[in-house]
Amino acid sequence: MTTDPSNILSLNNIEVIYDRVALAIKGASIDVPTGGMVALLGANGAGKSTLLKAVSGLLKAERGEITRGEVHFQGENIDALPPQTRVHRGIVQVLEGRRVFEHLTPDENLVAASAVRGTGSADVQRDRDRVYGYFPRLAQRRSAQAGYLSGGEQQMLAIGRALMTRPRLLMLDEPSLGLAPFLVAEIFDIVRRINREEGLSVLLVEQNAIAALEVVSHGYLIEGGRIVMHDSADAMKKNPDIQEFYLGGHEGRDFNEIKHYRRRKRWLS
């Protein structure tokens, strides 16, 4: 199967099953352009995190497997590669929940993350200074215990640890979860700056469609394990279904108040 060389990541009609029984992803296809920013939107349980784990290789840890389709990274089929090899190739996933080493300082967290690359001390220092340049809040708290950082600072640290691996593709899983809107805006602005200055490709998984569509160029909408919509960010923001179900609509209705079957009927008809 040939892939578009302009895409750093291509998921081609993949199917994911857990415990050899539960079908979680149903023929999903996604492309992330090299140097681009793409959002994967959807409600809780729609399959967003499962798609990321299919790329990072973490499915097996949860008794999941790709049973159909292919994952291509930089034109190469990576289905058979273990997670650590994918990290060395340049794929890094920031897991949901701001997972940091709470008993270590931000400095120590960043040094620990650099170990996967096996770089020298000068390179580690240079990468650490780069992270602190993007996240000055972390520089101010570099000697504090990470468990005592605020939620926003922990999210910044989680992203900073990912940057220490020198990724080519950064995958963020619900980075806005539990954060105040002003912190979400700050973090997303920093991610957009990193993308612009370093050409780092970003796949952003979010329930917060309002924030996500402000920083990406394209978006995908997943519902029940299927990709039901794909368009530019501008077009998705103007789409009446997206406005109604994810952006509050003209009447300000909440997403959770909308009947599931109505969304399915409109998007899949």
PDB file of C-alpha atoms in Angstrom:
ATOM      1  CA  MET A   1       0.000   0.000   0.000  1.00  0.00           C
ATOM      2  CA  THR A   2       1.442   3.372  -1.040  1.00  0.00           C
ATOM      3  CA  THR A   3       1.210   6.426   1.181  1.00  0.00           C
ATOM      4  CA  ASP A   4       1.391  10.134   0.483  1.00  0.00           C
ATOM      5  CA  PRO A   5       5.037  11.187   1.084  1.00  0.00           C
ATOM      6  CA  SER A   6       3.828  14.573   2.359  1.00  0.00           C
ATOM      7  CA  ASN A   7       2.279  12.874   5.402  1.00  0.00           C
ATOM      8  CA  ILE A   8       4.406  11.970   8.395  1.00  0.00           C
ATOM      9  CA  LEU A   9       1.622   9.700   9.704  1.00  0.00           C
ATOM     10  CA  SER A  10      -1.041   7.724   7.871  1.00  0.00           C
ATOM     11  CA  LEU A  11      -3.558   5.360   9.431  1.00  0.00           C
ATOM     12  CA  ASN A  12      -5.083   3.316   6.636  1.00  0.00           C
ATOM     13  CA  ASN A  13      -8.473   1.737   7.382  1.00  0.00           C
ATOM     14  CA  ILE A  14      -7.376   0.317  10.735  1.00  0.00           C
ATOM     15  CA  GLU A  15      -9.496  -1.869  12.963  1.00  0.00           C
ATOM     16  CA  VAL A  16      -8.705  -2.361  16.660  1.00  0.00           C
ATOM     17  CA  ILE A  17     -10.076  -5.130  18.853  1.00  0.00           C
ATOM     18  CA  TYR A  18      -9.654  -5.576  22.612  1.00  0.00           C
ATOM     19  CA  ASP A  19      -9.508  -9.042  24.172  1.00  0.00           C
ATOM     20  CA  ARG A  20     -10.193 -10.525  20.717  1.00  0.00           C
ATOM     21  CA  VAL A  21     -13.858  -9.609  21.202  1.00  0.00           C
ATOM     22  CA  ALA A  22     -14.555  -5.882  21.596  1.00  0.00           C
ATOM     23  CA  LEU A  23     -14.331  -3.901  18.355  1.00  0.00           C
ATOM     24  CA  ALA A  24     -13.108  -0.430  19.362  1.00  0.00           C
ATOM     25  CA  ILE A  25     -11.971   1.133  16.061  1.00  0.00           C
ATOM     26  CA  LYS A  26     -13.845   0.441  12.842  1.00  0.00           C
ATOM     27  CA  GLY A  27     -11.968   1.175   9.631  1.00  0.00           C
ATOM     28  CA  ALA A  28     -10.442   4.516  10.651  1.00  0.00           C
ATOM     29  CA  SER A  29      -8.135   6.459   8.321  1.00  0.00           C
ATOM     30  CA  ILE A  30      -6.209   9.574   9.392  1.00  0.00           C
ATOM     31  CA  ASP A  31      -3.376  11.576   7.827  1.00  0.00           C
ATOM     32  CA  VAL A  32      -1.068  14.017   9.599  1.00  0.00           C
ATOM     33  CA  PRO A  33       0.960  16.186   7.195  1.00  0.00           C
ATOM     34  CA  THR A  34       4.648  16.620   7.930  1.00  0.00           C
ATOM     35  CA  GLY A  35       4.961  19.764  10.023  1.00  0.00           C
ATOM     36  CA  GLY A  36       1.185  20.028  10.384  1.00  0.00           C
ATOM     37  CA  MET A  37      -1.216  20.174  13.312  1.00  0.00           C
ATOM     38  CA  VAL A  38      -4.291  17.944  13.221  1.00  0.00           C
ATOM     39  CA  ALA A  39      -7.044  17.493  15.818  1.00  0.00           C
ATOM     40  CA  LEU A  40      -8.944  14.298  16.572  1.00  0.00           C
ATOM     41  CA  LEU A  41     -12.221  15.295  18.192  1.00  0.00           C
ATOM     42  CA  GLY A  42     -14.880  13.196  19.857  1.00  0.00           C
ATOM     43  CA  ALA A  43     -16.788  12.502  23.024  1.00  0.00           C
ATOM     44  CA  ASN A  44     -15.464  10.425  25.895  1.00  0.00           C
ATOM     45  CA  GLY A  45     -15.240   6.764  24.849  1.00  0.00           C
ATOM     46  CA  ALA A  46     -15.377   7.497  21.111  1.00  0.00           C
ATOM     47  CA  GLY A  47     -12.015   5.824  20.471  1.00  0.00           C
ATOM     48  CA  LYS A  48      -9.630   8.794  20.447  1.00  0.00           C
ATOM     49  CA  SER A  49      -7.076   7.408  22.913  1.00  0.00           C
ATOM     50  CA  THR A  50      -7.228   3.975  21.289  1.00  0.00           C
ATOM     51  CA  LEU A  51      -6.178   5.503  17.961  1.00  0.00           C
ATOM     52  CA  LEU A  52      -3.201   7.204  19.607  1.00  0.00           C
ATOM     53  CA  LYS A  53      -2.136   3.954  21.259  1.00  0.00           C
ATOM     54  CA  ALA A  54      -2.356   2.221  17.883  1.00  0.00           C
ATOM     55  CA  VAL A  55       0.289   4.697  16.696  1.00  0.00           C
ATOM     56  CA  SER A  56       2.508   4.635  19.805  1.00  0.00           C
ATOM     57  CA  GLY A  57       2.343   0.841  20.156  1.00  0.00           C
ATOM     58  CA  LEU A  58       0.710   0.814  23.590  1.00  0.00           C
ATOM     59  CA  LEU A  59      -2.301  -1.288  22.613  1.00  0.00           C
ATOM     60  CA  LYS A  60      -0.765  -4.602  23.645  1.00  0.00           C
ATOM     61  CA  ALA A  61      -0.356  -3.401  27.216  1.00  0.00           C
ATOM     62  CA  GLU A  62      -4.154  -3.161  27.335  1.00  0.00           C
ATOM     63  CA  ARG A  63      -4.793  -6.430  25.445  1.00  0.00           C
ATOM     64  CA  GLY A  64      -5.651  -4.604  22.256  1.00  0.00           C
ATOM     65  CA  GLU A  65      -4.428  -5.254  18.727  1.00  0.00           C
ATOM     66  CA  ILE A  66      -4.731  -3.939  15.196  1.00  0.00           C
ATOM     67  CA  THR A  67      -6.540  -6.647  13.251  1.00  0.00           C
ATOM     68  CA  ARG A  68      -6.897  -4.832   9.936  1.00  0.00           C
ATOM     69  CA  GLY A  69      -5.264  -1.922   8.135  1.00  0.00           C
ATOM     70  CA  GLU A  70      -1.807  -0.369   8.520  1.00  0.00           C
ATOM     71  CA  VAL A  71      -0.036   2.413  10.402  1.00  0.00           C
ATOM     72  CA  HIS A  72       2.627   4.216   8.365  1.00  0.00           C
ATOM     73  CA  PHE A  73       5.151   6.634   9.842  1.00  0.00           C
ATOM     74  CA  GLN A  74       7.375   8.522   7.400  1.00  0.00           C
ATOM     75  CA  GLY A  75       6.275   6.106   4.702  1.00  0.00           C
ATOM     76  CA  GLU A  76       7.180   2.951   6.670  1.00  0.00           C
ATOM     77  CA  ASN A  77       4.766   0.371   8.037  1.00  0.00           C
ATOM     78  CA  ILE A  78       5.429   0.355  11.797  1.00  0.00           C
ATOM     79  CA  ASP A  79       2.817  -2.216  12.869  1.00  0.00           C
ATOM     80  CA  ALA A  80       5.466  -4.701  14.000  1.00  0.00           C
ATOM     81  CA  LEU A  81       7.662  -2.219  15.895  1.00  0.00           C
ATOM     82  CA  PRO A  82       7.629  -2.216  19.727  1.00  0.00           C
ATOM     83  CA  PRO A  83       6.841   1.039  21.568  1.00  0.00           C
ATOM     84  CA  GLN A  84      10.463   1.833  22.466  1.00  0.00           C
ATOM     85  CA  THR A  85      11.539   1.577  18.837  1.00  0.00           C
ATOM     86  CA  ARG A  86       8.739   3.925  17.815  1.00  0.00           C
ATOM     87  CA  VAL A  87      10.008   6.466  20.352  1.00  0.00           C
ATOM     88  CA  HIS A  88      13.485   6.217  18.824  1.00  0.00           C
ATOM     89  CA  ARG A  89      11.925   6.758  15.389  1.00  0.00           C
ATOM     90  CA  GLY A  90      10.393  10.003  16.680  1.00  0.00           C
ATOM     91  CA  ILE A  91       6.884   9.148  17.896  1.00  0.00           C
ATOM     92  CA  VAL A  92       5.946  10.293  21.388  1.00  0.00           C
ATOM     93  CA  GLN A  93       2.575  10.238  23.136  1.00  0.00           C
ATOM     94  CA  VAL A  94       1.710  12.462  26.091  1.00  0.00           C
ATOM     95  CA  LEU A  95      -0.808  10.330  27.953  1.00  0.00           C
ATOM     96  CA  GLU A  96      -4.010  11.685  29.426  1.00  0.00           C
ATOM     97  CA  GLY A  97      -3.835  12.643  33.076  1.00  0.00           C
ATOM     98  CA  ARG A  98      -0.589  14.651  33.370  1.00  0.00           C
ATOM     99  CA  ARG A  99       1.555  11.657  34.267  1.00  0.00           C
ATOM    100  CA  VAL A 100       4.833  12.853  35.748  1.00  0.00           C
ATOM    101  CA  PHE A 101       7.236  11.466  38.342  1.00  0.00           C
ATOM    102  CA  GLU A 102       5.686  13.267  41.295  1.00  0.00           C
ATOM    103  CA  HIS A 103       8.551  12.596  43.703  1.00  0.00           C
ATOM    104  CA  LEU A 104      11.102  14.142  41.314  1.00  0.00           C
ATOM    105  CA  THR A 105      11.685  17.789  40.435  1.00  0.00           C
ATOM    106  CA  PRO A 106      10.944  19.141  36.930  1.00  0.00           C
ATOM    107  CA  ASP A 107      14.696  19.127  36.299  1.00  0.00           C
ATOM    108  CA  GLU A 108      14.924  15.454  37.235  1.00  0.00           C
ATOM    109  CA  ASN A 109      11.828  14.601  35.207  1.00  0.00           C
ATOM    110  CA  LEU A 110      13.357  16.145  32.098  1.00  0.00           C
ATOM    111  CA  VAL A 111      16.693  14.394  32.584  1.00  0.00           C
ATOM    112  CA  ALA A 112      14.916  11.065  33.067  1.00  0.00           C
ATOM    113  CA  ALA A 113      13.000  11.569  29.812  1.00  0.00           C
ATOM    114  CA  SER A 114      16.209  12.270  27.903  1.00  0.00           C
ATOM    115  CA  ALA A 115      17.560   8.819  28.791  1.00  0.00           C
ATOM    116  CA  VAL A 116      15.543   7.176  26.012  1.00  0.00           C
ATOM    117  CA  ARG A 117      17.677   9.019  23.446  1.00  0.00           C
ATOM    118  CA  GLY A 118      21.019   8.194  25.049  1.00  0.00           C
ATOM    119  CA  THR A 119      22.378  11.709  24.480  1.00  0.00           C
ATOM    120  CA  GLY A 120      25.367  13.319  26.186  1.00  0.00           C
ATOM    121  CA  SER A 121      25.206  15.815  29.034  1.00  0.00           C
ATOM    122  CA  ALA A 122      25.704  18.826  26.770  1.00  0.00           C
ATOM    123  CA  ASP A 123      22.781  17.744  24.577  1.00  0.00           C
ATOM    124  CA  VAL A 124      20.612  17.124  27.643  1.00  0.00           C
ATOM    125  CA  GLN A 125      21.387  20.609  28.954  1.00  0.00           C
ATOM    126  CA  ARG A 126      20.608  22.149  25.581  1.00  0.00           C
ATOM    127  CA  ASP A 127      17.298  20.275  25.323  1.00  0.00           C
ATOM    128  CA  ARG A 128      16.389  21.190  28.899  1.00  0.00           C
ATOM    129  CA  ASP A 129      17.079  24.879  28.255  1.00  0.00           C
ATOM    130  CA  ARG A 130      14.915  24.630  25.139  1.00  0.00           C
ATOM    131  CA  VAL A 131      12.014  23.225  27.175  1.00  0.00           C
ATOM    132  CA  TYR A 132      12.366  25.937  29.795  1.00  0.00           C
ATOM    133  CA  GLY A 133      12.407  28.524  27.008  1.00  0.00           C
ATOM    134  CA  TYR A 134       8.978  27.334  25.899  1.00  0.00           C
ATOM    135  CA  PHE A 135       7.677  26.853  29.454  1.00  0.00           C
ATOM    136  CA  PRO A 136       9.112  29.614  31.685  1.00  0.00           C
ATOM    137  CA  ARG A 137       6.702  28.592  34.466  1.00  0.00           C
ATOM    138  CA  LEU A 138       8.643  25.319  34.730  1.00  0.00           C
ATOM    139  CA  ALA A 139      11.954  27.157  34.900  1.00  0.00           C
ATOM    140  CA  GLN A 140      10.659  29.029  37.929  1.00  0.00           C
ATOM    141  CA  ARG A 141       9.612  25.753  39.608  1.00  0.00           C
ATOM    142  CA  ARG A 142      12.519  23.614  38.387  1.00  0.00           C
ATOM    143  CA  SER A 143      13.604  22.625  41.912  1.00  0.00           C
ATOM    144  CA  ALA A 144      10.123  21.996  43.337  1.00  0.00           C
ATOM    145  CA  GLN A 145       8.715  18.518  43.745  1.00  0.00           C
ATOM    146  CA  ALA A 146       6.596  17.771  40.670  1.00  0.00           C
ATOM    147  CA  GLY A 147       3.740  16.441  42.779  1.00  0.00           C
ATOM    148  CA  TYR A 148       3.253  19.934  44.210  1.00  0.00           C
ATOM    149  CA  LEU A 149       3.040  21.697  40.853  1.00  0.00           C
ATOM    150  CA  SER A 150      -0.320  23.022  39.696  1.00  0.00           C
ATOM    151  CA  GLY A 151      -2.310  21.025  37.142  1.00  0.00           C
ATOM    152  CA  GLY A 152      -1.247  23.387  34.369  1.00  0.00           C
ATOM    153  CA  GLU A 153       2.409  23.174  35.367  1.00  0.00           C
ATOM    154  CA  GLN A 154       2.229  19.371  35.445  1.00  0.00           C
ATOM    155  CA  GLN A 155       0.765  19.364  31.935  1.00  0.00           C
ATOM    156  CA  MET A 156       3.584  21.631  30.780  1.00  0.00           C
ATOM    157  CA  LEU A 157       6.065  19.253  32.381  1.00  0.00           C
ATOM    158  CA  ALA A 158       4.477  16.253  30.652  1.00  0.00           C
ATOM    159  CA  ILE A 159       4.834  17.999  27.285  1.00  0.00           C
ATOM    160  CA  GLY A 160       8.355  19.097  28.171  1.00  0.00           C
ATOM    161  CA  ARG A 161       9.354  15.515  28.936  1.00  0.00           C
ATOM    162  CA  ALA A 162       8.038  14.496  25.519  1.00  0.00           C
ATOM    163  CA  LEU A 163      10.138  17.209  23.877  1.00  0.00           C
ATOM    164  CA  MET A 164      13.249  15.824  25.591  1.00  0.00           C
ATOM    165  CA  THR A 165      12.938  12.731  23.370  1.00  0.00           C
ATOM    166  CA  ARG A 166      13.372  14.965  20.277  1.00  0.00           C
ATOM    167  CA  PRO A 167      10.184  13.769  18.589  1.00  0.00           C
ATOM    168  CA  ARG A 168       9.107  14.179  14.998  1.00  0.00           C
ATOM    169  CA  LEU A 169       5.469  13.525  15.894  1.00  0.00           C
ATOM    170  CA  LEU A 170       3.968  14.765  19.168  1.00  0.00           C
ATOM    171  CA  MET A 171       0.648  13.189  20.151  1.00  0.00           C
ATOM    172  CA  LEU A 172      -1.260  14.926  22.935  1.00  0.00           C
ATOM    173  CA  ASP A 173      -4.117  13.091  24.650  1.00  0.00           C
ATOM    174  CA  GLU A 174      -6.644  15.496  26.227  1.00  0.00           C
ATOM    175  CA  PRO A 175      -4.104  18.131  27.374  1.00  0.00           C
ATOM    176  CA  SER A 176      -6.922  20.511  28.389  1.00  0.00           C
ATOM    177  CA  LEU A 177      -8.564  18.040  30.774  1.00  0.00           C
ATOM    178  CA  GLY A 178      -9.288  19.636  34.138  1.00  0.00           C
ATOM    179  CA  LEU A 179      -7.531  22.918  33.366  1.00  0.00           C
ATOM    180  CA  ALA A 180      -8.844  26.474  33.525  1.00  0.00           C
ATOM    181  CA  PRO A 181      -9.537  28.067  30.115  1.00  0.00           C
ATOM    182  CA  PHE A 182      -6.679  30.563  30.416  1.00  0.00           C
ATOM    183  CA  LEU A 183      -4.215  27.715  31.043  1.00  0.00           C
ATOM    184  CA  VAL A 184      -5.593  25.756  28.098  1.00  0.00           C
ATOM    185  CA  ALA A 185      -5.098  28.787  25.859  1.00  0.00           C
ATOM    186  CA  GLU A 186      -1.538  29.276  27.159  1.00  0.00           C
ATOM    187  CA  ILE A 187      -0.551  25.642  26.612  1.00  0.00           C
ATOM    188  CA  PHE A 188      -2.108  25.477  23.147  1.00  0.00           C
ATOM    189  CA  ASP A 189      -0.358  28.706  22.153  1.00  0.00           C
ATOM    190  CA  ILE A 190       2.963  27.204  23.238  1.00  0.00           C
ATOM    191  CA  VAL A 191       2.300  23.998  21.285  1.00  0.00           C
ATOM    192  CA  ARG A 192       1.453  26.071  18.204  1.00  0.00           C
ATOM    193  CA  ARG A 193       4.685  28.034  18.668  1.00  0.00           C
ATOM    194  CA  ILE A 194       6.699  24.807  18.886  1.00  0.00           C
ATOM    195  CA  ASN A 195       5.011  23.580  15.718  1.00  0.00           C
ATOM    196  CA  ARG A 196       5.753  26.829  13.912  1.00  0.00           C
ATOM    197  CA  GLU A 197       9.358  27.242  15.060  1.00  0.00           C
ATOM    198  CA  GLU A 198      10.507  23.620  14.882  1.00  0.00           C
ATOM    199  CA  GLY A 199       8.191  22.104  12.294  1.00  0.00           C
ATOM    200  CA  LEU A 200       7.107  19.488  14.821  1.00  0.00           C
ATOM    201  CA  SER A 201       4.080  17.517  13.617  1.00  0.00           C
ATOM    202  CA  VAL A 202       1.240  17.395  16.167  1.00  0.00           C
ATOM    203  CA  LEU A 203      -1.780  15.111  16.546  1.00  0.00           C
ATOM    204  CA  LEU A 204      -4.048  16.622  19.184  1.00  0.00           C
ATOM    205  CA  VAL A 205      -6.787  14.517  20.779  1.00  0.00           C
ATOM    206  CA  GLU A 206      -9.451  16.662  22.414  1.00  0.00           C
ATOM    207  CA  GLN A 207     -13.016  16.869  23.668  1.00  0.00           C
ATOM    208  CA  ASN A 208     -12.591  20.651  23.812  1.00  0.00           C
ATOM    209  CA  ALA A 209     -13.352  21.360  20.160  1.00  0.00           C
ATOM    210  CA  ILE A 210     -13.420  25.122  20.678  1.00  0.00           C
ATOM    211  CA  ALA A 211      -9.805  25.235  21.837  1.00  0.00           C
ATOM    212  CA  ALA A 212      -8.512  22.563  19.462  1.00  0.00           C
ATOM    213  CA  LEU A 213      -9.952  24.028  16.254  1.00  0.00           C
ATOM    214  CA  GLU A 214      -8.315  27.369  17.032  1.00  0.00           C
ATOM    215  CA  VAL A 215      -4.792  25.939  16.756  1.00  0.00           C
ATOM    216  CA  VAL A 216      -4.937  23.140  14.149  1.00  0.00           C
ATOM    217  CA  SER A 217      -5.290  23.275  10.375  1.00  0.00           C
ATOM    218  CA  HIS A 218      -7.464  20.163   9.963  1.00  0.00           C
ATOM    219  CA  GLY A 219      -9.662  18.022  12.128  1.00  0.00           C
ATOM    220  CA  TYR A 220     -11.232  14.583  12.282  1.00  0.00           C
ATOM    221  CA  LEU A 221     -14.337  13.669  14.246  1.00  0.00           C
ATOM    222  CA  ILE A 222     -14.608  10.150  15.652  1.00  0.00           C
ATOM    223  CA  GLU A 223     -17.861   8.662  16.885  1.00  0.00           C
ATOM    224  CA  GLY A 224     -18.294   5.076  18.043  1.00  0.00           C
ATOM    225  CA  GLY A 225     -14.875   4.079  16.706  1.00  0.00           C
ATOM    226  CA  ARG A 226     -15.535   5.490  13.213  1.00  0.00           C
ATOM    227  CA  ILE A 227     -14.286   8.648  11.559  1.00  0.00           C
ATOM    228  CA  VAL A 228     -17.508  10.439  10.666  1.00  0.00           C
ATOM    229  CA  MET A 229     -16.136  13.797   9.548  1.00  0.00           C
ATOM    230  CA  HIS A 230     -12.904  15.266   8.186  1.00  0.00           C
ATOM    231  CA  ASP A 231     -12.345  18.837   7.041  1.00  0.00           C
ATOM    232  CA  SER A 232     -10.293  21.976   7.537  1.00  0.00           C
ATOM    233  CA  ALA A 233     -10.506  23.569  10.966  1.00  0.00           C
ATOM    234  CA  ASP A 234     -12.295  26.611   9.539  1.00  0.00           C
ATOM    235  CA  ALA A 235     -14.876  24.447   7.769  1.00  0.00           C
ATOM    236  CA  MET A 236     -15.456  22.349  10.887  1.00  0.00           C
ATOM    237  CA  LYS A 237     -16.023  25.445  13.004  1.00  0.00           C
ATOM    238  CA  LYS A 238     -18.699  26.559  10.520  1.00  0.00           C
ATOM    239  CA  ASN A 239     -20.312  23.130  10.228  1.00  0.00           C
ATOM    240  CA  PRO A 240     -23.795  23.255  11.826  1.00  0.00           C
ATOM    241  CA  ASP A 241     -23.416  19.785  13.383  1.00  0.00           C
ATOM    242  CA  ILE A 242     -20.104  20.725  15.008  1.00  0.00           C
ATOM    243  CA  GLN A 243     -21.573  24.028  16.178  1.00  0.00           C
ATOM    244  CA  GLU A 244     -24.591  22.290  17.683  1.00  0.00           C
ATOM    245  CA  PHE A 245     -22.936  19.316  19.308  1.00  0.00           C
ATOM    246  CA  TYR A 246     -19.463  20.575  20.216  1.00  0.00           C
ATOM    247  CA  LEU A 247     -19.477  24.371  20.195  1.00  0.00           C
ATOM    248  CA  GLY A 248     -22.726  24.924  22.084  1.00  0.00           C
ATOM    249  CA  GLY A 249     -24.827  25.830  19.039  1.00  0.00           C
ATOM    250  CA  HIS A 250     -26.776  28.995  18.510  1.00  0.00           C
ATOM    251  CA  GLU A 251     -28.996  28.119  21.437  1.00  0.00           C
ATOM    252  CA  GLY A 252     -26.122  27.323  23.792  1.00  0.00           C
ATOM    253  CA  ARG A 253     -27.130  23.698  24.293  1.00  0.00           C
ATOM    254  CA  ASP A 254     -24.737  21.435  26.134  1.00  0.00           C
ATOM    255  CA  PHE A 255     -23.164  18.516  24.288  1.00  0.00           C
ATOM    256  CA  ASN A 256     -24.306  16.008  26.897  1.00  0.00           C
ATOM    257  CA  GLU A 257     -27.924  17.003  26.382  1.00  0.00           C
ATOM    258  CA  ILE A 258     -27.915  15.887  22.732  1.00  0.00           C
ATOM    259  CA  LYS A 259     -29.245  12.409  22.005  1.00  0.00           C
ATOM    260  CA  HIS A 260     -26.575  10.028  20.768  1.00  0.00           C
ATOM    261  CA  TYR A 261     -28.761   8.467  18.087  1.00  0.00           C
ATOM    262  CA  ARG A 262     -29.484  11.897  16.564  1.00  0.00           C
ATOM    263  CA  ARG A 263     -25.784  12.563  16.020  1.00  0.00           C
ATOM    264  CA  ARG A 264     -25.272   9.138  14.483  1.00  0.00           C
ATOM    265  CA  LYS A 265     -28.234   9.558  12.170  1.00  0.00           C
ATOM    266  CA  ARG A 266     -27.152  12.956  10.895  1.00  0.00           C
ATOM    267  CA  TRP A 267     -23.456  12.215  10.431  1.00  0.00           C
ATOM    268  CA  LEU A 268     -23.683   8.713   9.033  1.00  0.00           C
ATOM    269  CA  SER A 269     -26.725   9.118   6.780  1.00  0.00           C
TER     270      SER A 269
END
